[in-house]
Short mmCIF file of C-alpha atoms in Angstrom, two decimals:
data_model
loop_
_atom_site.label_atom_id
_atom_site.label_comp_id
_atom_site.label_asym_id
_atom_site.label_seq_id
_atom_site.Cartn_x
_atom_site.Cartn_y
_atom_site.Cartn_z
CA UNK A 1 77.81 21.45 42.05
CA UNK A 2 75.53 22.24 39.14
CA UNK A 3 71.67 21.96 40.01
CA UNK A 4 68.94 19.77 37.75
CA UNK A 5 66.36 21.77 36.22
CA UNK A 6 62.86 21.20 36.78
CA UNK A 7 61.09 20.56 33.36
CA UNK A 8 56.91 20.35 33.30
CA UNK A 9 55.87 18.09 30.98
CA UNK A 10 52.20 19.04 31.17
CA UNK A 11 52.95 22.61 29.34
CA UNK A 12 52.04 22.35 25.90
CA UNK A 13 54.95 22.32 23.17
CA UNK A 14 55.01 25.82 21.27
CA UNK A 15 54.78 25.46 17.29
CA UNK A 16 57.88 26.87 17.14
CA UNK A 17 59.97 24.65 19.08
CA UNK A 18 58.73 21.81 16.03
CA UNK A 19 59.47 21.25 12.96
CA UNK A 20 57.67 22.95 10.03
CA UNK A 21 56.47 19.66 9.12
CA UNK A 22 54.83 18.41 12.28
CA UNK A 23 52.85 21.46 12.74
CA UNK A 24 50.22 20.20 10.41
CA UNK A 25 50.88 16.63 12.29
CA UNK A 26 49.89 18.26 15.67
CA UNK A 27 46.98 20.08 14.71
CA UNK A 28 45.55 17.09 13.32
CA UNK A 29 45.96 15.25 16.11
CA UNK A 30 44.52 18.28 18.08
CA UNK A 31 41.49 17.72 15.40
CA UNK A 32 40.78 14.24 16.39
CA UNK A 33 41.18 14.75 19.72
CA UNK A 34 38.16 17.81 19.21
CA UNK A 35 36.29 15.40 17.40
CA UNK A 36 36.28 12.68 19.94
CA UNK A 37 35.04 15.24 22.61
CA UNK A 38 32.11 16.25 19.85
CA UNK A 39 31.25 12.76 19.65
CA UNK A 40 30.66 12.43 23.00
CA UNK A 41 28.76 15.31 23.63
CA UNK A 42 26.74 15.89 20.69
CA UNK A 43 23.56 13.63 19.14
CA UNK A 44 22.87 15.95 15.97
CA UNK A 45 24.64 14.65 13.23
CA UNK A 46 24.57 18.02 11.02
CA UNK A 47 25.87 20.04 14.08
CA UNK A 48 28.78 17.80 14.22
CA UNK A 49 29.57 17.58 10.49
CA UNK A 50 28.90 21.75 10.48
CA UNK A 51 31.23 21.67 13.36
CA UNK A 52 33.97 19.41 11.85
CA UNK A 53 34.27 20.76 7.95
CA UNK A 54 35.24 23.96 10.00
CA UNK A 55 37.85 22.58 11.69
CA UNK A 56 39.07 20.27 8.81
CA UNK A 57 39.15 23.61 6.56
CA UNK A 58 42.13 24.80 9.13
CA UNK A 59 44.30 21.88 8.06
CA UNK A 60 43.64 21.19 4.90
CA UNK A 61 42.24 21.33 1.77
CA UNK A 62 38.51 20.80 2.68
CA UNK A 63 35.49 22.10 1.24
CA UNK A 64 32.88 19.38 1.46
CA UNK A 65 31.86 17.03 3.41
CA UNK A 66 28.74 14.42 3.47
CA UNK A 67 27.50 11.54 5.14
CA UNK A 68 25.70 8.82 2.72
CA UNK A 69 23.24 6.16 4.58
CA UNK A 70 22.50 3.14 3.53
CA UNK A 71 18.51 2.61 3.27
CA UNK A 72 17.74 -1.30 3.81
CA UNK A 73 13.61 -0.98 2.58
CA UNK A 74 14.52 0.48 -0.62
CA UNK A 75 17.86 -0.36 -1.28
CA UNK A 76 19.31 3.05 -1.69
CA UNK A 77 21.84 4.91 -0.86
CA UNK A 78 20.41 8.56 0.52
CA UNK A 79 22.07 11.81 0.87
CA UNK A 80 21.97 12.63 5.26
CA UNK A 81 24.33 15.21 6.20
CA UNK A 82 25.71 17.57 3.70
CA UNK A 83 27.90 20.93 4.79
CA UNK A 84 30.06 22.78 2.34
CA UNK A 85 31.79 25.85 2.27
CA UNK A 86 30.96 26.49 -1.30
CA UNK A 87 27.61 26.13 -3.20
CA UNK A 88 26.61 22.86 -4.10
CA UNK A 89 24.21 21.58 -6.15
CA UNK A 90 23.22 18.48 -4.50
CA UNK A 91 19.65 18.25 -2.81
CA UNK A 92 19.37 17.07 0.36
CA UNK A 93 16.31 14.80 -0.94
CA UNK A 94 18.81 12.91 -2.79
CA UNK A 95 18.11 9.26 -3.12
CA UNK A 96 20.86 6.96 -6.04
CA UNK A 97 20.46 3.26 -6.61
CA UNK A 98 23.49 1.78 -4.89
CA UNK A 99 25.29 1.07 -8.23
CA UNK A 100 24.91 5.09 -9.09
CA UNK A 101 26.47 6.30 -6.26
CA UNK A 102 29.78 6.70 -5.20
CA UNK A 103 29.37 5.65 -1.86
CA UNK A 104 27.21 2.87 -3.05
CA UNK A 105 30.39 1.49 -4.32
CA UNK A 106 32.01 1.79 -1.12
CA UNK A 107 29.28 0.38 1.46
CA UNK A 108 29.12 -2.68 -0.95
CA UNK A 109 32.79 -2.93 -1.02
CA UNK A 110 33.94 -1.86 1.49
CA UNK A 111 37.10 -0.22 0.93
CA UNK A 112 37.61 3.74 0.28
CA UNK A 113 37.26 5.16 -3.05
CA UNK A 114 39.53 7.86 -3.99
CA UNK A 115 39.03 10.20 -6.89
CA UNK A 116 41.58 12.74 -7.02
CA UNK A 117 40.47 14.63 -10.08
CA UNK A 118 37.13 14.62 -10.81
CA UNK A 119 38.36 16.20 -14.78
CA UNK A 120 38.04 12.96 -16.76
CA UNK A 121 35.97 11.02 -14.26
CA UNK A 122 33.11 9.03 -15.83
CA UNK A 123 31.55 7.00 -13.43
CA UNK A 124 28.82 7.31 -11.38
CA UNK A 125 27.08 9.56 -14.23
CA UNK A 126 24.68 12.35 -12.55
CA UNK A 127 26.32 12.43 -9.11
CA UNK A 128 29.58 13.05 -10.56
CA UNK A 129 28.21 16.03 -12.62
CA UNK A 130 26.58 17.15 -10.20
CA UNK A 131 30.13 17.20 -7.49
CA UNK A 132 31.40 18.83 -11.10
CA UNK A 133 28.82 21.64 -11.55
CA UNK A 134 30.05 22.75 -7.50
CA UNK A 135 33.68 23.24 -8.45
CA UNK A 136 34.97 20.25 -6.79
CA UNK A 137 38.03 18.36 -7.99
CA UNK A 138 39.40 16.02 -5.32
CA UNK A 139 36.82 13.51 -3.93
CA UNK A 140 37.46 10.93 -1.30
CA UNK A 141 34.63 8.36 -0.06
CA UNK A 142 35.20 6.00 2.88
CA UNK A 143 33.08 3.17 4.09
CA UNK A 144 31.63 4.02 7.86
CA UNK A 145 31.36 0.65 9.24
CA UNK A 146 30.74 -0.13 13.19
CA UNK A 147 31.02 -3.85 14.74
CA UNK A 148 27.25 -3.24 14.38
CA UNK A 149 26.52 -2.88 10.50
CA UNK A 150 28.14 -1.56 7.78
CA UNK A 151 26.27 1.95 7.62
CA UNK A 152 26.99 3.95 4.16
CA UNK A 153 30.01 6.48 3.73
CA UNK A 154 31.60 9.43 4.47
CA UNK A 155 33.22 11.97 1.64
CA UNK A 156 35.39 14.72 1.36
CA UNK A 157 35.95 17.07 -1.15
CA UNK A 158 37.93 19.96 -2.13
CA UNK A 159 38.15 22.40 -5.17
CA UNK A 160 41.78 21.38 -5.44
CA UNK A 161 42.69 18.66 -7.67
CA UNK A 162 44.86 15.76 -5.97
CA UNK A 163 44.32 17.79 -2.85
CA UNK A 164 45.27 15.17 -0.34
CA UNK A 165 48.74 12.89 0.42
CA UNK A 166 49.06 9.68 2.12
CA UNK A 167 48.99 11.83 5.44
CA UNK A 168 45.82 13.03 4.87
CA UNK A 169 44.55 9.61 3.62
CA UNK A 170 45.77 8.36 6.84
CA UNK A 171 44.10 11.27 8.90
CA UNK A 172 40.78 10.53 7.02
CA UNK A 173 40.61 7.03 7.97
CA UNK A 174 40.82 8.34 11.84
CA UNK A 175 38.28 10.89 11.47
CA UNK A 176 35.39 8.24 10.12
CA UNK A 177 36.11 5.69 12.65
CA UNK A 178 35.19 8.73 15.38
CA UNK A 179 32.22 9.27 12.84
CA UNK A 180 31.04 6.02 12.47
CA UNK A 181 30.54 6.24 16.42
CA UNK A 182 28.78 9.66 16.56
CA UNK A 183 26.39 7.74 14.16
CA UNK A 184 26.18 4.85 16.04
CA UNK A 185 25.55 6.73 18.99
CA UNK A 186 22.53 8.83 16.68
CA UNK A 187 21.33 5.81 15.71
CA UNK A 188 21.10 3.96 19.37
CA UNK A 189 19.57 7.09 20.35
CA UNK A 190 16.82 7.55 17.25
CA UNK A 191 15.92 3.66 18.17
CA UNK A 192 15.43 4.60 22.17
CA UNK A 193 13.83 7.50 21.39
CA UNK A 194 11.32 5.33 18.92
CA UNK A 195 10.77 2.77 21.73
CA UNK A 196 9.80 5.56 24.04
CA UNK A 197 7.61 7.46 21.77
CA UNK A 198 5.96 4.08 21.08
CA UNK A 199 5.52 3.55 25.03
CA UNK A 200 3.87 7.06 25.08
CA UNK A 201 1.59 6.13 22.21
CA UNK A 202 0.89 2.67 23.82
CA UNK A 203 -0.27 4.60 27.42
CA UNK A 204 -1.97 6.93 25.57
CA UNK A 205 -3.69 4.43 23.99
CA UNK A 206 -4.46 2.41 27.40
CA UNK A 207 -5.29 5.45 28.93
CA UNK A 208 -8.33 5.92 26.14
CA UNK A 209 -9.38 2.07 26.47
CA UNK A 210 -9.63 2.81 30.33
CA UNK A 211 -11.23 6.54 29.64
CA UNK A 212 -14.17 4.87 27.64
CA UNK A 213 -14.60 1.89 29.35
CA UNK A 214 -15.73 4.83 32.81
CA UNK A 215 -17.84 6.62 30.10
CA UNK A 216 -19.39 2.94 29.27
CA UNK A 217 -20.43 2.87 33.11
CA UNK A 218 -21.42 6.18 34.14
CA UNK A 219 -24.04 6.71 30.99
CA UNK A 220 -26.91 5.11 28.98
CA UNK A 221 -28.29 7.78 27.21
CA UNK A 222 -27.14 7.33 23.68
CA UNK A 223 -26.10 10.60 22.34
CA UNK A 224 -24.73 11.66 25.76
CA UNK A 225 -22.74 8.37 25.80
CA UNK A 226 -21.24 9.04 22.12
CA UNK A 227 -20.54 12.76 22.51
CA UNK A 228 -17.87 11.58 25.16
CA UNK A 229 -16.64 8.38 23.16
CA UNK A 230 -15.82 11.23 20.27
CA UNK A 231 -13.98 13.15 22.68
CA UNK A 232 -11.85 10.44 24.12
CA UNK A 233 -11.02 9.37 20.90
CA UNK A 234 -10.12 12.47 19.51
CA UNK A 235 -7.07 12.75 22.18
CA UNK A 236 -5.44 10.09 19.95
CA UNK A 237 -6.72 9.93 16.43
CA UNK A 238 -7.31 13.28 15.34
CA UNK A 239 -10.71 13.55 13.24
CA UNK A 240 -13.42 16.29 12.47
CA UNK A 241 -16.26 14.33 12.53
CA UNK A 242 -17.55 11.05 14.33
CA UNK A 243 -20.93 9.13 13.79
CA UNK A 244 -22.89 6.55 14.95
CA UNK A 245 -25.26 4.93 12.22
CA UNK A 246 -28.02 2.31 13.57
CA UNK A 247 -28.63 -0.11 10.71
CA UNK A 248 -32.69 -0.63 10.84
CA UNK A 249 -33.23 -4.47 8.83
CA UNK A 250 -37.28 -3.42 8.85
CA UNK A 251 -36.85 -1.13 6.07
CA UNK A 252 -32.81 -1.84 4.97
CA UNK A 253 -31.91 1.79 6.20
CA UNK A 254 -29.64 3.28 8.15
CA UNK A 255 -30.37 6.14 11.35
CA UNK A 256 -27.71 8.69 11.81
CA UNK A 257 -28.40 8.08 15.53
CA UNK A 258 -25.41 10.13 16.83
CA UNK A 259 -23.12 12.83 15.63
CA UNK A 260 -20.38 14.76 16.98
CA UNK A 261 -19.32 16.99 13.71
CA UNK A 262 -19.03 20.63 15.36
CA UNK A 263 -18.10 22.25 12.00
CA UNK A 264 -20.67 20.72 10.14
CA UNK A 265 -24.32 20.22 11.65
CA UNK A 266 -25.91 22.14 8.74
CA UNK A 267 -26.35 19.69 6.58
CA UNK A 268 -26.53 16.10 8.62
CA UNK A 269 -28.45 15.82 11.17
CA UNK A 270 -29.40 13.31 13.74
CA UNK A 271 -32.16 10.74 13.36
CA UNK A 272 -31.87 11.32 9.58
CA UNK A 273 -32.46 8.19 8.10
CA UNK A 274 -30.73 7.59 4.57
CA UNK A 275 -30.71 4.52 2.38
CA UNK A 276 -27.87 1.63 2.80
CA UNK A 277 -27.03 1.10 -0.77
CA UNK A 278 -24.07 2.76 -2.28
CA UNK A 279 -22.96 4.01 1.14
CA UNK A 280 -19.48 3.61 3.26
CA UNK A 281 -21.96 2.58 6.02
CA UNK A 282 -23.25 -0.31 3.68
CA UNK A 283 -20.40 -1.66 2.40
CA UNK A 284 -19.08 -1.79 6.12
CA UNK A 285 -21.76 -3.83 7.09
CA UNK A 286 -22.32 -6.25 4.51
CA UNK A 287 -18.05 -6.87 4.43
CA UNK A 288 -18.43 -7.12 8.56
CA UNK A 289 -14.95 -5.73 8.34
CA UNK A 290 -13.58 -2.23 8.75
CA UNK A 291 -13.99 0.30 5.65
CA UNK A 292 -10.77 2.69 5.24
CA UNK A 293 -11.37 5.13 2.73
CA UNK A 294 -8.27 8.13 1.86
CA UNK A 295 -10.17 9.87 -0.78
CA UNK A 296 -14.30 9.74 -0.49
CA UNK A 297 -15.48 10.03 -4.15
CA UNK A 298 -19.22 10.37 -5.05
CA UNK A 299 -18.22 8.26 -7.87
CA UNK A 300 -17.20 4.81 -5.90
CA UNK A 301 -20.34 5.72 -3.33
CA UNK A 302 -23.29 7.24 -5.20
CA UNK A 303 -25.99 8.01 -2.84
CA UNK A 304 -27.53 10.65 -0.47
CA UNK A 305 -24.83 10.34 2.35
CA UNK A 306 -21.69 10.37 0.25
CA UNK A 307 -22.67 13.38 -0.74
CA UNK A 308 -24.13 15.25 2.40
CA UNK A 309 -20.76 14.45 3.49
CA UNK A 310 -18.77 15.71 0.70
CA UNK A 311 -20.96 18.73 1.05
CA UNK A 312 -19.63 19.00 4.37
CA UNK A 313 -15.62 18.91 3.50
CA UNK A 314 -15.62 15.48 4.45
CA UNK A 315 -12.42 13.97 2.34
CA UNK A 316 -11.57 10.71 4.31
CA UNK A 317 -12.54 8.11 6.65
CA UNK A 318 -12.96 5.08 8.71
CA UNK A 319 -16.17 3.47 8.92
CA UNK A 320 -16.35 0.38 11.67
CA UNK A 321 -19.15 -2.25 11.89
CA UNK A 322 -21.01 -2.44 15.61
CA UNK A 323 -21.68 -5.99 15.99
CA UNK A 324 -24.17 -6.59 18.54
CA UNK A 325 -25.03 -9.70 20.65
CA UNK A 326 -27.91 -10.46 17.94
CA UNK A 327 -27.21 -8.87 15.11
CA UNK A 328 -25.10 -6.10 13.57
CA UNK A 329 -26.28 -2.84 14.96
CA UNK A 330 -24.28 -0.23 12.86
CA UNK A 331 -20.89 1.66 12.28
CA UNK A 332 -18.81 4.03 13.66
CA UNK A 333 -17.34 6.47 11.61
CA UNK A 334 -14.77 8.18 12.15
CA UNK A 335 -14.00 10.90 9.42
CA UNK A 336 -11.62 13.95 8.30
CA UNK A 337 -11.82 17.05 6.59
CA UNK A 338 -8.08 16.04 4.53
CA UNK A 339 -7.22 13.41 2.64
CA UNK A 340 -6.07 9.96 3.92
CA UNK A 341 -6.00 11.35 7.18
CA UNK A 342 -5.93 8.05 8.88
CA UNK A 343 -3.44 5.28 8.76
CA UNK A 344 -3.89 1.30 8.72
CA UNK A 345 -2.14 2.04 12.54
CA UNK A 346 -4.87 3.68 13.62
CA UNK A 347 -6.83 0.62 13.27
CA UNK A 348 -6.27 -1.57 16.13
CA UNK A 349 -7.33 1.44 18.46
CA UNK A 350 -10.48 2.43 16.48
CA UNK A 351 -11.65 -1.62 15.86
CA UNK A 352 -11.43 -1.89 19.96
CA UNK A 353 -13.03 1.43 20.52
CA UNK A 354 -15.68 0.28 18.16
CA UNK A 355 -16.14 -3.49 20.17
CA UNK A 356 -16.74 -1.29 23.31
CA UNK A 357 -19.17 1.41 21.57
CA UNK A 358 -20.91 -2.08 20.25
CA UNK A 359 -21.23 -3.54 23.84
CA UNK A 360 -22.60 -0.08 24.55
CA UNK A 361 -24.96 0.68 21.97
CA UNK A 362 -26.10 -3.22 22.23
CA UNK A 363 -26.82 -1.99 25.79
CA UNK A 364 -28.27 1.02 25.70
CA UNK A 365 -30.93 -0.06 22.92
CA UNK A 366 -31.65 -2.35 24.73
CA UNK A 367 -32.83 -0.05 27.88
CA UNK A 368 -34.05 2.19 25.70
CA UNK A 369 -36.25 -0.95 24.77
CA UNK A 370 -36.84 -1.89 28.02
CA UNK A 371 -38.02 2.06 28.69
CA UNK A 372 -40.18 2.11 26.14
CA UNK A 373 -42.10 -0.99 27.00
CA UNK A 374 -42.41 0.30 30.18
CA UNK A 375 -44.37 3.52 28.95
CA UNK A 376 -45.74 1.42 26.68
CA UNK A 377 -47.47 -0.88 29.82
CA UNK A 378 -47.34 2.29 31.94
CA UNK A 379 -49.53 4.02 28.74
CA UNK A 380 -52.06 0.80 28.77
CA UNK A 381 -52.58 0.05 32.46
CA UNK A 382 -53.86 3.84 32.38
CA UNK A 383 -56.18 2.89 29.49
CA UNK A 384 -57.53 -0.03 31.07
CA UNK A 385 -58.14 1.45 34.28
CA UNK A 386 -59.88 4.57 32.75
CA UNK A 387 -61.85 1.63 30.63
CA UNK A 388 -62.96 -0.39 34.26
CA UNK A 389 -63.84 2.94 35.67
CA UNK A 390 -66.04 3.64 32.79
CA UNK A 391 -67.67 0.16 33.03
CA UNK A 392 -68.10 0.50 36.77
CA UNK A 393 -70.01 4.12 36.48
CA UNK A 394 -71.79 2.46 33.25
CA UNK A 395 -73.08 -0.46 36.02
CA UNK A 396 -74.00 2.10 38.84
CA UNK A 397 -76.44 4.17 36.06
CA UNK A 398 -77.76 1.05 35.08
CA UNK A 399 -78.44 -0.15 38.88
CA UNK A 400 -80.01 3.14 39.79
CA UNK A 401 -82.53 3.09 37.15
#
């Protein structure tokens, strides 16, 4: 009685148990099953396409490979990922109008485009030379689409002219479906990261706003009080110079009451007083609205500040009216030794940093006020009393004699 053989179907096949023929079949399949696994375990797009020309160049005719994105503000199509195993001419700061580009053609149609010699091709005028000028002859492009958004494309090339068969074609089509999720999967991840960087910026932010509003409580003294605002500040919006101007109406000047400028004391100094006209601080106070300026010219501000400050390396700033429960007290300014350091973003922080410096500044003038006028009365009840004492030992002479 003849016995059954145990077979175990979990060893792999050798190559050459199969057909000449499928060998190319199986490592393809092998290739997408590699690719799948990338997918799941990588987020950097340029690792994965370095990653897969290598593999592709194993079982085929592959020598390029890019990934072309769709850009919704501008309405081009720009150059991502690019790996090659040849020199290319193509810069990775490569931007086409969607009608130029090759994959332009595809993401707006949304069906593959396949060159297969590049020889006599006309189209698509620079790019084309460009693919030309590299020595490649076959070039497929295939839309990458998700259930989310159509995305841009993917392309393959090779220095072979009509490089590829229907099999290939067919393998293709595979490989940019498990592409289309590895960018899917970038993309979800770029967005989460962007939410949580924005969270970080947001409790950084609240973090400041609470910061201040202790220093607010714990000090009076004006310069003391601003020398800590500038610091807080600074943790967020990076500057190299921050000032508090007092606007005095009596005379239509401006005090340089405060200044935290570390790098740059030599030239401005505090309780300088310097005309309004012509000045940042000026224009900020008689708009009542914040002043951004990217590139401080002595030409759009003539007058004695603009230029102490350009003497200083100051290239760029924000300048931020103090409006008081009265009147409007002054500016903060907020400045940088580079041009247009600061954004329009930064201005939500700074204008609510500059409504609590106002509440302080409103508040410590006024105890300064109050201080003085208590000298002041302090100063006069010791004049009077020296002036009774006087009479009194002017009354006793007179009495005796």
């Amino acid at each position: 009685m003849s016995r059954a053989r145990l077979i175990r179907t979990d060893s792999p096949v050798p190559s050459q148990s199969l057909k000449p023929e499928a060998v190319p079949a199986v490592k393809r399949y092998e290739t997408l099953l590699e690719v799948a696994g990338s997918v799941l375990s990588q987020v950097d797009l340029s690792e994965l396409f370095r990653d897969l020309l290598q593999r592709l160049h194993e079982v085929g005719e592959f020598d390029f490979l890019n990934l072309v994105l769709h850009d919704p503000t501008r309405n081009v199509m720009r150059l991502n990922v690019l790996q090659a195993l040849i020199p290319v001419t193509l810069p990775m700061s490569l931007e086409l109008p969607v009608g130029n580009s090759p994959a332009g053609w595809v993401w707006q149609n949304q069906k593959p485009l396949l060159l297969r010699d590049l020889t006599d091709e006309n189209r698509f005028g620079p790019y084309i030379r460009m693919l030309k000028q590299s020595g490649i002859r076959t070039y497929y492009v295939f839309p990458l689409t998700t259930a989310k958004q159509p995305y841009g494309a993917v392309s393959f090339g090779s220095r072979q002219a009509n490089a590829h068969n229907d099999s290939d074609l067919k393998f293709m089509e595979q490989l940019v479906l498990q592409i289309a999720v590895a960018v899917d999967s970038a993309r979800t991840h770029d967005t989460a990261r962007s939410y949580q960087e924005q969270l970080t910026e947001e409790h950084e932010r609240l973090r400041l706003v609470y910061d201040i509003t202790n220093t607010l409580v714990r000090h009076l003294d004006v310069k003391e009080l601003f020398a800590q605002i500038s610091k807080c500040v600074g943790r967020v919006v990076h500057h190299d110079y921050c000032s508090l101007c007092v606007y005095e109406p009596s005379n239509n000047q401006f005090r340089l009451r405060a200044l935290d400028f570390p790098k740059g004391k030599e030239l401005l100094r505090e309780e300088t007083i310097f005309p309004i006209e012509n000045s940042p601080v000026g224009r900020a106070l008689a708009t009542h609205n914040p002043l951004l300026i990217n590139r401080l010219s002595i030409k759009s501000f003539p007058s004695k500040g603009t230029q102490l400050l350009l003497n200083s390396g100051i290239k760029s700033g924000y300048w931020l009216p103090l409006t008081g429960r009265k009147h409007c007290l002054g500016t903060l300014g907020v400045c940088s030794f580079q041009e247009s350091a600061f954004s329009h973003g930064d201005l939500d922080l700074l204008s609510e940093v500059a409504n609590q410096v106002a509440v302080a500044v409103d508040n410590a003038l006024a105890f300064q006020e109050i201080a003085e006028l208590k000298d002041k009365l302090a100063e006069e009840k010791v004049y009077l009393e020296d002036e009774i004492r006087t009479e009194h030992n002017f009354e006793e002479i007179v009495g005796e004699s």
